[in-house]
Amino acid sequence: MRIETLAADYGVELEWRAFLLGAIFKAQGWTDSPFNLYPSKGRYMWRDLERTCARLNIAFQKPTRFPRNGLLAARVACSYQQADWIGAFVRNVYLANFARDQDISQAAVIAECLADCGAAPDSILADSTSEAAKQLLREQCETAGMLNLFGAPSFVARGELFWGNDRLEEALAFARAGA
Amino acid sequence: MRIETLAADYGVELEWRAFLLGAIFKAQGWTDSPFNLYPSKGRYMWRDLERTCARLNIAFQKPTRFPRNGLLAARVACSYQQADWIGAFVRNVYLANFARDQDISQAAVIAECLADCGAAPDSILADSTSEAAKQLLREQCETAGMLNLFGAPSFVARGELFWGNDRLEEALAFARAGA
């Protein structure tokens, strides 16, 4: 929700890289989101997210189902990561899931997220099931694993890993320091 | 390292409550520190801690053994939580473990931590093995569990739980808002 505006403020170039959290979690030995696996921590994290969104003026409503399948959203984000609407699309998908409790695994929901930022849903959704799109996402998931990612959002700046919304400013400052 | 000064800045009264993380971790199904159980996340957390300490001008050196047994330190901190030197003592114990790589399970190390803040090590260490001291720590660990704590540091302000150094300012602001 914050990275595009903030990266511009810091004068840092942003490259989006979608990946699937499921495979990353599996590599840690987690068969589900840690929010679900560890109930005390999970309850706290939802409350923390609620407080953080209130502080940042970001709409938030706890999804009735969590996590939802992000495969389609990830394939689209991955294939079109250089499109000028990619940031708006990602924000739309997060708002659909975390503010409007919509089922982002459904093509109709993703189509709305695309249309809302001026992209053409029909051709983009058709593209997202191509072998090339599938292969690109597989490769980015592999790269995420090689970078030792263990959660999202993650930011890689000059080879350094920063994890979570709390570290966004630090990651951007680190990136800028190397420019 | 930061809470005593910062609580004074916010005009918030601070009550120290020592507890043992081991029992809390066990309740989550963790038999060791998550830093050790999840290597990718653990490596990141150490690096994040290093960067955070550098940013805050706090001395840091990764301990050669982690975690160390904090039972004695916790019993002392628990029995003397209202002493005027408690904040200084806690900071000394953390610096011993995380900046000087000292074995804080040893009475000699804790004695130095006490002497350094003007407390009387001999009588305090004798007290710490009393049945009352043991019972008090057991009760505080039980309370920590009932409050759904899952890590440290944790801050409870007006019934709200805040976790980690990253949330210290938010916890203090929340506490102050209710004053």
mmCIF file of C-alpha atoms in Angstrom:
data_model
loop_
_atom_site.group_PDB
_atom_site.id
_atom_site.type_symbol
_atom_site.label_atom_id
_atom_site.label_comp_id
_atom_site.label_asym_id
_atom_site.label_seq_id
_atom_site.Cartn_x
_atom_site.Cartn_y
_atom_site.Cartn_z
ATOM 1 C CA MET A 1 0.000 0.000 0.000
ATOM 2 C CA ARG A 2 2.869 2.387 0.760
ATOM 3 C CA ILE A 3 5.884 1.353 -1.272
ATOM 4 C CA GLU A 4 5.253 3.088 -4.604
ATOM 5 C CA THR A 5 4.751 6.588 -3.165
ATOM 6 C CA LEU A 6 7.510 6.133 -0.613
ATOM 7 C CA ALA A 7 10.068 4.789 -3.116
ATOM 8 C CA ALA A 8 9.429 7.882 -5.263
ATOM 9 C CA ASP A 9 9.952 10.087 -2.154
ATOM 10 C CA TYR A 10 13.295 8.353 -1.518
ATOM 11 C CA GLY A 11 14.277 8.518 -5.204
ATOM 12 C CA VAL A 12 14.613 4.721 -5.258
ATOM 13 C CA GLU A 13 13.743 2.640 -8.318
ATOM 14 C CA LEU A 14 11.233 -0.083 -7.523
ATOM 15 C CA GLU A 15 11.149 -3.537 -9.151
ATOM 16 C CA TRP A 16 8.132 -5.664 -8.267
ATOM 17 C CA ARG A 17 8.708 -9.413 -7.899
ATOM 18 C CA ALA A 18 5.657 -11.521 -7.110
ATOM 19 C CA PHE A 19 6.146 -14.927 -5.495
ATOM 20 C CA LEU A 20 4.021 -17.497 -3.641
ATOM 21 C CA LEU A 21 4.288 -17.617 0.111
ATOM 22 C CA GLY A 22 3.103 -21.222 0.315
ATOM 23 C CA ALA A 23 6.350 -22.728 -0.988
ATOM 24 C CA ILE A 24 8.385 -20.376 1.199
ATOM 25 C CA PHE A 25 6.389 -21.433 4.270
ATOM 26 C CA LYS A 26 6.780 -25.115 3.369
ATOM 27 C CA ALA A 27 10.556 -24.668 3.297
ATOM 28 C CA GLN A 28 10.370 -23.398 6.912
ATOM 29 C CA GLY A 29 8.336 -26.451 7.897
ATOM 30 C CA TRP A 30 5.042 -24.521 8.051
ATOM 31 C CA THR A 31 2.041 -26.198 6.426
ATOM 32 C CA ASP A 32 -0.174 -23.142 6.871
ATOM 33 C CA SER A 33 0.207 -19.440 7.646
ATOM 34 C CA PRO A 34 2.017 -18.889 10.978
ATOM 35 C CA PHE A 35 -1.026 -16.740 11.871
ATOM 36 C CA ASN A 36 -3.033 -19.987 11.886
ATOM 37 C CA LEU A 37 -0.333 -22.330 13.225
ATOM 38 C CA TYR A 38 0.383 -20.232 16.346
ATOM 39 C CA PRO A 39 -2.958 -19.003 17.740
ATOM 40 C CA SER A 40 -1.614 -16.571 20.399
ATOM 41 C CA LYS A 41 0.766 -14.970 17.948
ATOM 42 C CA GLY A 42 -1.879 -15.058 15.212
ATOM 43 C CA ARG A 43 -4.467 -13.251 17.340
ATOM 44 C CA TYR A 44 -1.866 -10.645 18.201
ATOM 45 C CA MET A 45 -0.795 -10.201 14.563
ATOM 46 C CA TRP A 46 -4.391 -9.551 13.430
ATOM 47 C CA ARG A 47 -4.833 -6.981 16.191
ATOM 48 C CA ASP A 48 -1.465 -5.412 15.362
ATOM 49 C CA LEU A 49 -2.450 -5.241 11.682
ATOM 50 C CA GLU A 50 -5.734 -3.566 12.635
ATOM 51 C CA ARG A 51 -3.906 -0.953 14.742
ATOM 52 C CA THR A 52 -1.247 -0.396 12.055
ATOM 53 C CA CYS A 53 -3.837 0.099 9.305
ATOM 54 C CA ALA A 54 -5.761 2.550 11.522
ATOM 55 C CA ARG A 55 -2.537 4.481 12.147
ATOM 56 C CA LEU A 56 -1.722 4.559 8.403
ATOM 57 C CA ASN A 57 -5.315 5.294 7.303
ATOM 58 C CA ILE A 58 -5.557 2.066 5.314
ATOM 59 C CA ALA A 59 -8.945 0.323 5.153
ATOM 60 C CA PHE A 60 -8.864 -3.072 6.882
ATOM 61 C CA GLN A 61 -11.327 -5.840 7.636
ATOM 62 C CA LYS A 62 -10.166 -9.252 8.813
ATOM 63 C CA PRO A 63 -10.856 -11.709 5.969
ATOM 64 C CA THR A 64 -13.385 -14.413 6.836
ATOM 65 C CA ARG A 65 -11.037 -16.904 5.186
ATOM 66 C CA PHE A 66 -7.258 -16.791 5.546
ATOM 67 C CA PRO A 67 -5.083 -17.332 3.695
ATOM 68 C CA ARG A 68 -6.767 -17.231 0.301
ATOM 69 C CA ASN A 69 -5.227 -18.714 -2.837
ATOM 70 C CA GLY A 70 -3.120 -16.008 -4.501
ATOM 71 C CA LEU A 71 -1.949 -18.062 -7.492
ATOM 72 C CA LEU A 72 -3.878 -16.157 -10.152
ATOM 73 C CA ALA A 73 -3.025 -12.763 -8.655
ATOM 74 C CA ALA A 74 0.653 -13.781 -8.436
ATOM 75 C CA ARG A 75 0.737 -14.971 -12.078
ATOM 76 C CA VAL A 76 -0.753 -11.679 -13.271
ATOM 77 C CA ALA A 77 1.563 -9.599 -11.054
ATOM 78 C CA CYS A 78 4.520 -11.621 -12.261
ATOM 79 C CA SER A 79 3.761 -11.413 -16.000
ATOM 80 C CA TYR A 80 3.021 -7.701 -15.849
ATOM 81 C CA GLN A 81 5.565 -6.609 -13.254
ATOM 82 C CA GLN A 82 6.848 -3.874 -15.556
ATOM 83 C CA ALA A 83 3.425 -2.454 -16.457
ATOM 84 C CA ASP A 84 2.795 1.085 -15.280
ATOM 85 C CA TRP A 85 -0.350 -0.119 -13.463
ATOM 86 C CA ILE A 86 1.368 -2.895 -11.468
ATOM 87 C CA GLY A 87 1.461 -0.950 -8.173
ATOM 88 C CA ALA A 88 -2.206 0.004 -8.462
ATOM 89 C CA PHE A 89 -3.105 -3.612 -9.275
ATOM 90 C CA VAL A 90 -1.252 -5.006 -6.257
ATOM 91 C CA ARG A 91 -2.945 -2.455 -3.977
ATOM 92 C CA ASN A 92 -6.332 -3.388 -5.453
ATOM 93 C CA VAL A 93 -5.741 -7.091 -4.779
ATOM 94 C CA TYR A 94 -4.719 -6.399 -1.175
ATOM 95 C CA LEU A 95 -7.734 -4.140 -0.631
ATOM 96 C CA ALA A 96 -10.023 -6.772 -2.180
ATOM 97 C CA ASN A 97 -8.739 -9.410 0.259
ATOM 98 C CA PHE A 98 -8.018 -7.375 3.385
ATOM 99 C CA ALA A 99 -10.548 -4.548 3.222
ATOM 100 C CA ARG A 100 -13.517 -5.930 1.234
ATOM 101 C CA ASP A 101 -13.211 -9.622 2.163
ATOM 102 C CA GLN A 102 -13.426 -10.673 -1.495
ATOM 103 C CA ASP A 103 -12.242 -14.044 -2.759
ATOM 104 C CA ILE A 104 -9.115 -13.131 -4.731
ATOM 105 C CA SER A 105 -8.745 -16.696 -6.004
ATOM 106 C CA GLN A 106 -11.665 -15.930 -8.366
ATOM 107 C CA ALA A 107 -10.966 -14.583 -11.857
ATOM 108 C CA ALA A 108 -13.947 -12.196 -11.614
ATOM 109 C CA VAL A 109 -12.381 -10.476 -8.579
ATOM 110 C CA ILE A 110 -8.981 -10.180 -10.249
ATOM 111 C CA ALA A 111 -10.684 -8.856 -13.393
ATOM 112 C CA GLU A 112 -12.236 -6.048 -11.330
ATOM 113 C CA CYS A 113 -8.851 -5.274 -9.762
ATOM 114 C CA LEU A 114 -7.403 -4.960 -13.275
ATOM 115 C CA ALA A 115 -10.243 -2.967 -14.807
ATOM 116 C CA ASP A 116 -10.099 -0.533 -11.886
ATOM 117 C CA CYS A 117 -6.550 0.459 -12.804
ATOM 118 C CA GLY A 118 -7.238 0.755 -16.537
ATOM 119 C CA ALA A 119 -5.763 -2.610 -17.588
ATOM 120 C CA ALA A 120 -7.540 -4.964 -19.996
ATOM 121 C CA PRO A 121 -8.803 -7.930 -17.927
ATOM 122 C CA ASP A 122 -9.685 -10.355 -20.752
ATOM 123 C CA SER A 123 -6.340 -10.528 -22.524
ATOM 124 C CA ILE A 124 -4.376 -10.320 -19.256
ATOM 125 C CA LEU A 125 -6.292 -13.184 -17.654
ATOM 126 C CA ALA A 126 -5.823 -15.256 -20.819
ATOM 127 C CA ASP A 127 -2.071 -14.545 -20.707
ATOM 128 C CA SER A 128 -1.855 -15.558 -17.052
ATOM 129 C CA THR A 129 -2.534 -19.214 -17.833
ATOM 130 C CA SER A 130 0.138 -19.436 -20.531
ATOM 131 C CA GLU A 131 3.090 -21.757 -19.990
ATOM 132 C CA ALA A 132 5.435 -18.733 -20.030
ATOM 133 C CA ALA A 133 3.526 -17.034 -17.206
ATOM 134 C CA LYS A 134 3.548 -20.216 -15.113
ATOM 135 C CA GLN A 135 7.247 -20.729 -15.712
ATOM 136 C CA LEU A 136 8.106 -17.119 -14.814
ATOM 137 C CA LEU A 137 6.306 -17.397 -11.485
ATOM 138 C CA ARG A 138 8.035 -20.716 -10.743
ATOM 139 C CA GLU A 139 11.386 -19.051 -11.387
ATOM 140 C CA GLN A 140 10.588 -16.103 -9.146
ATOM 141 C CA CYS A 141 9.523 -18.464 -6.347
ATOM 142 C CA GLU A 142 12.843 -20.267 -6.722
ATOM 143 C CA THR A 143 14.705 -16.951 -6.568
ATOM 144 C CA ALA A 144 12.752 -15.997 -3.443
ATOM 145 C CA GLY A 145 13.927 -19.227 -1.827
ATOM 146 C CA MET A 146 17.549 -18.613 -2.849
ATOM 147 C CA LEU A 147 17.348 -15.128 -1.317
ATOM 148 C CA ASN A 148 16.322 -16.805 1.973
ATOM 149 C CA LEU A 149 12.971 -15.061 2.097
ATOM 150 C CA PHE A 150 10.702 -16.395 4.836
ATOM 151 C CA GLY A 151 7.753 -13.989 4.678
ATOM 152 C CA ALA A 152 6.115 -11.095 2.887
ATOM 153 C CA PRO A 153 6.439 -8.301 2.158
ATOM 154 C CA SER A 154 10.196 -8.640 1.734
ATOM 155 C CA PHE A 155 12.457 -5.988 0.255
ATOM 156 C CA VAL A 156 15.880 -6.721 -1.191
ATOM 157 C CA ALA A 157 18.100 -3.655 -1.474
ATOM 158 C CA ARG A 158 21.736 -3.952 -2.533
ATOM 159 C CA GLY A 159 21.748 -7.620 -1.496
ATOM 160 C CA GLU A 160 20.324 -6.908 1.954
ATOM 161 C CA LEU A 161 17.009 -8.422 2.986
ATOM 162 C CA PHE A 162 14.435 -6.362 4.894
ATOM 163 C CA TRP A 163 11.193 -7.929 6.062
ATOM 164 C CA GLY A 164 7.832 -6.376 6.727
ATOM 165 C CA ASN A 165 6.082 -3.042 6.562
ATOM 166 C CA ASP A 166 8.041 -1.960 9.668
ATOM 167 C CA ARG A 167 11.286 -2.083 7.701
ATOM 168 C CA LEU A 168 10.144 -0.341 4.508
ATOM 169 C CA GLU A 169 11.726 3.023 5.340
ATOM 170 C CA GLU A 170 14.970 1.336 6.448
ATOM 171 C CA ALA A 171 15.123 -0.660 3.195
ATOM 172 C CA LEU A 172 14.580 2.452 1.079
ATOM 173 C CA ALA A 173 17.168 4.437 3.041
ATOM 174 C CA PHE A 174 19.616 1.560 2.557
ATOM 175 C CA ALA A 175 18.885 1.437 -1.186
ATOM 176 C CA ARG A 176 19.316 5.196 -1.535
ATOM 177 C CA ALA A 177 22.616 5.184 0.377
ATOM 178 C CA GLY A 178 24.087 2.983 -2.365
ATOM 179 C CA ALA A 179 22.861 5.105 -5.275
ATOM 180 C CA MET B 1 17.705 -0.667 26.633
ATOM 181 C CA ARG B 2 15.248 2.110 25.714
ATOM 182 C CA ILE B 3 12.112 1.723 27.810
ATOM 183 C CA GLU B 4 13.041 3.522 31.030
ATOM 184 C CA THR B 5 14.104 6.794 29.382
ATOM 185 C CA LEU B 6 11.305 6.655 26.847
ATOM 186 C CA ALA B 7 8.564 5.908 29.414
ATOM 187 C CA ALA B 8 9.726 8.983 31.365
ATOM 188 C CA ASP B 9 9.561 11.056 28.144
ATOM 189 C CA TYR B 10 5.981 9.876 27.582
ATOM 190 C CA GLY B 11 5.041 10.408 31.262
ATOM 191 C CA VAL B 12 4.075 6.735 31.543
ATOM 192 C CA GLU B 13 4.603 4.721 34.726
ATOM 193 C CA LEU B 14 6.627 1.585 34.102
ATOM 194 C CA GLU B 15 6.145 -1.724 35.956
ATOM 195 C CA TRP B 16 8.760 -4.375 35.195
ATOM 196 C CA ARG B 17 7.549 -7.991 35.059
ATOM 197 C CA ALA B 18 10.206 -10.626 34.410
ATOM 198 C CA PHE B 19 9.140 -14.008 33.009
ATOM 199 C CA LEU B 20 10.786 -16.989 31.328
ATOM 200 C CA LEU B 21 10.468 -17.289 27.584
ATOM 201 C CA GLY B 22 11.056 -21.067 27.624
ATOM 202 C CA ALA B 23 7.599 -21.903 29.004
ATOM 203 C CA ILE B 24 5.977 -19.384 26.670
ATOM 204 C CA PHE B 25 7.742 -20.958 23.675
ATOM 205 C CA LYS B 26 6.749 -24.458 24.801
ATOM 206 C CA ALA B 27 3.097 -23.372 24.826
ATOM 207 C CA GLN B 28 3.475 -22.387 21.130
ATOM 208 C CA GLY B 29 4.967 -25.795 20.359
ATOM 209 C CA TRP B 30 8.541 -24.461 20.089
ATOM 210 C CA THR B 31 11.222 -26.483 21.849
ATOM 211 C CA ASP B 32 13.924 -23.891 21.212
ATOM 212 C CA SER B 33 14.161 -20.239 20.223
ATOM 213 C CA PRO B 34 12.442 -19.593 16.856
ATOM 214 C CA PHE B 35 15.809 -18.042 15.850
ATOM 215 C CA ASN B 36 17.235 -21.577 16.035
ATOM 216 C CA LEU B 37 14.189 -23.504 14.821
ATOM 217 C CA TYR B 38 13.829 -21.517 11.578
ATOM 218 C CA PRO B 39 17.318 -20.944 10.114
ATOM 219 C CA SER B 40 16.375 -18.501 7.315
ATOM 220 C CA LYS B 41 14.314 -16.382 9.659
ATOM 221 C CA GLY B 42 16.916 -16.737 12.417
ATOM 222 C CA ARG B 43 19.776 -15.526 10.203
ATOM 223 C CA TYR B 44 17.637 -12.570 9.179
ATOM 224 C CA MET B 45 16.684 -11.739 12.759
ATOM 225 C CA TRP B 46 20.333 -11.627 13.861
ATOM 226 C CA ARG B 47 21.183 -9.337 10.959
ATOM 227 C CA ASP B 48 18.127 -7.181 11.678
ATOM 228 C CA LEU B 49 19.166 -6.952 15.341
ATOM 229 C CA GLU B 50 22.661 -5.903 14.298
ATOM 230 C CA ARG B 51 21.293 -3.160 12.035
ATOM 231 C CA THR B 52 18.783 -2.013 14.664
ATOM 232 C CA CYS B 53 21.433 -1.795 17.393
ATOM 233 C CA ALA B 54 23.706 0.167 15.039
ATOM 234 C CA ARG B 55 20.849 2.572 14.273
ATOM 235 C CA LEU B 56 20.096 2.993 18.011
ATOM 236 C CA ASN B 57 23.749 3.194 19.079
ATOM 237 C CA ILE B 58 23.471 0.110 21.254
ATOM 238 C CA ALA B 59 26.500 -2.169 21.531
ATOM 239 C CA PHE B 60 25.865 -5.602 20.018
ATOM 240 C CA GLN B 61 27.822 -8.784 19.438
ATOM 241 C CA LYS B 62 26.098 -12.012 18.477
ATOM 242 C CA PRO B 63 26.390 -14.384 21.463
ATOM 243 C CA THR B 64 28.409 -17.525 20.777
ATOM 244 C CA ARG B 65 25.694 -19.483 22.545
ATOM 245 C CA PHE B 66 21.996 -18.746 22.172
ATOM 246 C CA PRO B 67 19.767 -18.807 24.043
ATOM 247 C CA ARG B 68 21.462 -18.791 27.455
ATOM 248 C CA ASN B 69 19.694 -19.796 30.660
ATOM 249 C CA GLY B 70 18.090 -16.674 32.144
ATOM 250 C CA LEU B 71 16.601 -18.315 35.236
ATOM 251 C CA LEU B 72 18.838 -16.589 37.797
ATOM 252 C CA ALA B 73 18.550 -13.199 36.083
ATOM 253 C CA ALA B 74 14.767 -13.594 35.914
ATOM 254 C CA ARG B 75 14.488 -14.522 39.602
ATOM 255 C CA VAL B 76 16.533 -11.471 40.600
ATOM 256 C CA ALA B 77 14.588 -9.176 38.259
ATOM 257 C CA CYS B 78 11.331 -10.593 39.574
ATOM 258 C CA SER B 79 12.148 -10.286 43.295
ATOM 259 C CA TYR B 80 13.485 -6.764 42.912
ATOM 260 C CA GLN B 81 11.154 -5.423 40.246
ATOM 261 C CA GLN B 82 10.354 -2.368 42.375
ATOM 262 C CA ALA B 83 13.979 -1.499 43.208
ATOM 263 C CA ASP B 84 15.200 1.813 41.819
ATOM 264 C CA TRP B 85 18.070 -0.019 40.100
ATOM 265 C CA ILE B 86 15.900 -2.580 38.261
ATOM 266 C CA GLY B 87 16.126 -0.856 34.862
ATOM 267 C CA ALA B 88 19.896 -0.510 35.111
ATOM 268 C CA PHE B 89 20.184 -4.165 36.158
ATOM 269 C CA VAL B 90 18.118 -5.419 33.212
ATOM 270 C CA ARG B 91 20.178 -3.337 30.780
ATOM 271 C CA ASN B 92 23.377 -4.725 32.330
ATOM 272 C CA VAL B 93 22.175 -8.321 31.878
ATOM 273 C CA TYR B 94 21.259 -7.693 28.238
ATOM 274 C CA LEU B 95 24.607 -6.007 27.567
ATOM 275 C CA ALA B 96 26.436 -8.891 29.290
ATOM 276 C CA ASN B 97 24.718 -11.416 27.012
ATOM 277 C CA PHE B 98 24.328 -9.480 23.762
ATOM 278 C CA ALA B 99 27.305 -7.112 23.754
ATOM 279 C CA ARG B 100 29.994 -8.857 25.846
ATOM 280 C CA ASP B 101 29.064 -12.498 25.141
ATOM 281 C CA GLN B 102 29.119 -13.338 28.856
ATOM 282 C CA ASP B 103 27.385 -16.378 30.326
ATOM 283 C CA ILE B 104 24.487 -14.832 32.224
ATOM 284 C CA SER B 105 23.519 -18.188 33.711
ATOM 285 C CA GLN B 106 26.532 -17.781 36.033
ATOM 286 C CA ALA B 107 26.097 -16.128 39.442
ATOM 287 C CA ALA B 108 29.420 -14.286 39.061
ATOM 288 C CA VAL B 109 28.163 -12.517 35.921
ATOM 289 C CA ILE B 110 24.855 -11.559 37.551
ATOM 290 C CA ALA B 111 26.779 -10.340 40.634
ATOM 291 C CA GLU B 112 28.773 -7.975 38.390
ATOM 292 C CA CYS B 113 25.558 -6.750 36.749
ATOM 293 C CA LEU B 114 24.192 -5.979 40.230
ATOM 294 C CA ALA B 115 27.328 -4.392 41.648
ATOM 295 C CA ASP B 116 27.602 -2.162 38.604
ATOM 296 C CA CYS B 117 24.287 -0.515 39.435
ATOM 297 C CA GLY B 118 25.013 -0.121 43.142
ATOM 298 C CA ALA B 119 23.006 -3.107 44.380
ATOM 299 C CA ALA B 120 24.366 -5.599 46.941
ATOM 300 C CA PRO B 121 25.083 -8.847 45.066
ATOM 301 C CA ASP B 122 25.561 -11.203 48.035
ATOM 302 C CA SER B 123 22.250 -10.698 49.789
ATOM 303 C CA ILE B 124 20.352 -10.368 46.525
ATOM 304 C CA LEU B 125 21.736 -13.609 45.085
ATOM 305 C CA ALA B 126 20.959 -15.379 48.383
ATOM 306 C CA ASP B 127 17.373 -14.048 48.200
ATOM 307 C CA SER B 128 16.971 -15.228 44.632
ATOM 308 C CA THR B 129 17.014 -18.903 45.624
ATOM 309 C CA SER B 130 14.345 -18.487 48.320
ATOM 310 C CA GLU B 131 11.045 -20.305 47.931
ATOM 311 C CA ALA B 132 9.253 -16.931 47.758
ATOM 312 C CA ALA B 133 11.411 -15.764 44.836
ATOM 313 C CA LYS B 134 10.852 -19.019 42.958
ATOM 314 C CA GLN B 135 7.111 -18.871 43.568
ATOM 315 C CA LEU B 136 6.877 -15.237 42.431
ATOM 316 C CA LEU B 137 8.591 -16.022 39.127
ATOM 317 C CA ARG B 138 6.313 -19.043 38.604
ATOM 318 C CA GLU B 139 3.295 -16.789 39.127
ATOM 319 C CA GLN B 140 4.578 -14.157 36.706
ATOM 320 C CA CYS B 141 5.200 -16.830 34.065
ATOM 321 C CA GLU B 142 1.637 -18.032 34.555
ATOM 322 C CA THR B 143 0.366 -14.464 34.178
ATOM 323 C CA ALA B 144 2.435 -14.047 30.999
ATOM 324 C CA GLY B 145 0.710 -17.145 29.600
ATOM 325 C CA MET B 146 -2.743 -15.856 30.574
ATOM 326 C CA LEU B 147 -1.970 -12.564 28.816
ATOM 327 C CA ASN B 148 -1.260 -14.598 25.630
ATOM 328 C CA LEU B 149 2.333 -13.443 25.407
ATOM 329 C CA PHE B 150 4.359 -15.316 22.782
ATOM 330 C CA GLY B 151 7.652 -13.414 22.813
ATOM 331 C CA ALA B 152 9.769 -10.750 24.432
ATOM 332 C CA PRO B 153 9.912 -7.894 24.975
ATOM 333 C CA SER B 154 6.151 -7.569 25.395
ATOM 334 C CA PHE B 155 4.393 -4.480 26.703
ATOM 335 C CA VAL B 156 0.894 -4.541 28.189
ATOM 336 C CA ALA B 157 -0.784 -1.137 28.259
ATOM 337 C CA ARG B 158 -4.420 -0.762 29.306
ATOM 338 C CA GLY B 159 -5.053 -4.419 28.505
ATOM 339 C CA GLU B 160 -3.526 -4.176 25.022
ATOM 340 C CA LEU B 161 -0.527 -6.288 24.092
ATOM 341 C CA PHE B 162 2.354 -4.806 22.090
ATOM 342 C CA TRP B 163 5.288 -6.970 21.019
ATOM 343 C CA GLY B 164 8.861 -6.043 20.284
ATOM 344 C CA ASN B 165 11.140 -3.046 20.259
ATOM 345 C CA ASP B 166 9.381 -1.852 17.084
ATOM 346 C CA ARG B 167 6.170 -1.317 19.057
ATOM 347 C CA LEU B 168 7.605 0.422 22.133
ATOM 348 C CA GLU B 169 6.601 3.938 21.080
ATOM 349 C CA GLU B 170 3.119 2.758 20.061
ATOM 350 C CA ALA B 171 2.648 1.013 23.441
ATOM 351 C CA LEU B 172 3.721 4.123 25.356
ATOM 352 C CA ALA B 173 1.478 6.381 23.269
ATOM 353 C CA PHE B 174 -1.406 3.991 23.908
ATOM 354 C CA ALA B 175 -0.692 3.959 27.661
ATOM 355 C CA ARG B 176 -0.473 7.739 27.774
ATOM 356 C CA ALA B 177 -3.741 8.188 25.856
ATOM 357 C CA GLY B 178 -5.553 6.453 28.729
ATOM 358 C CA ALA B 179 -3.957 8.500 31.518
#
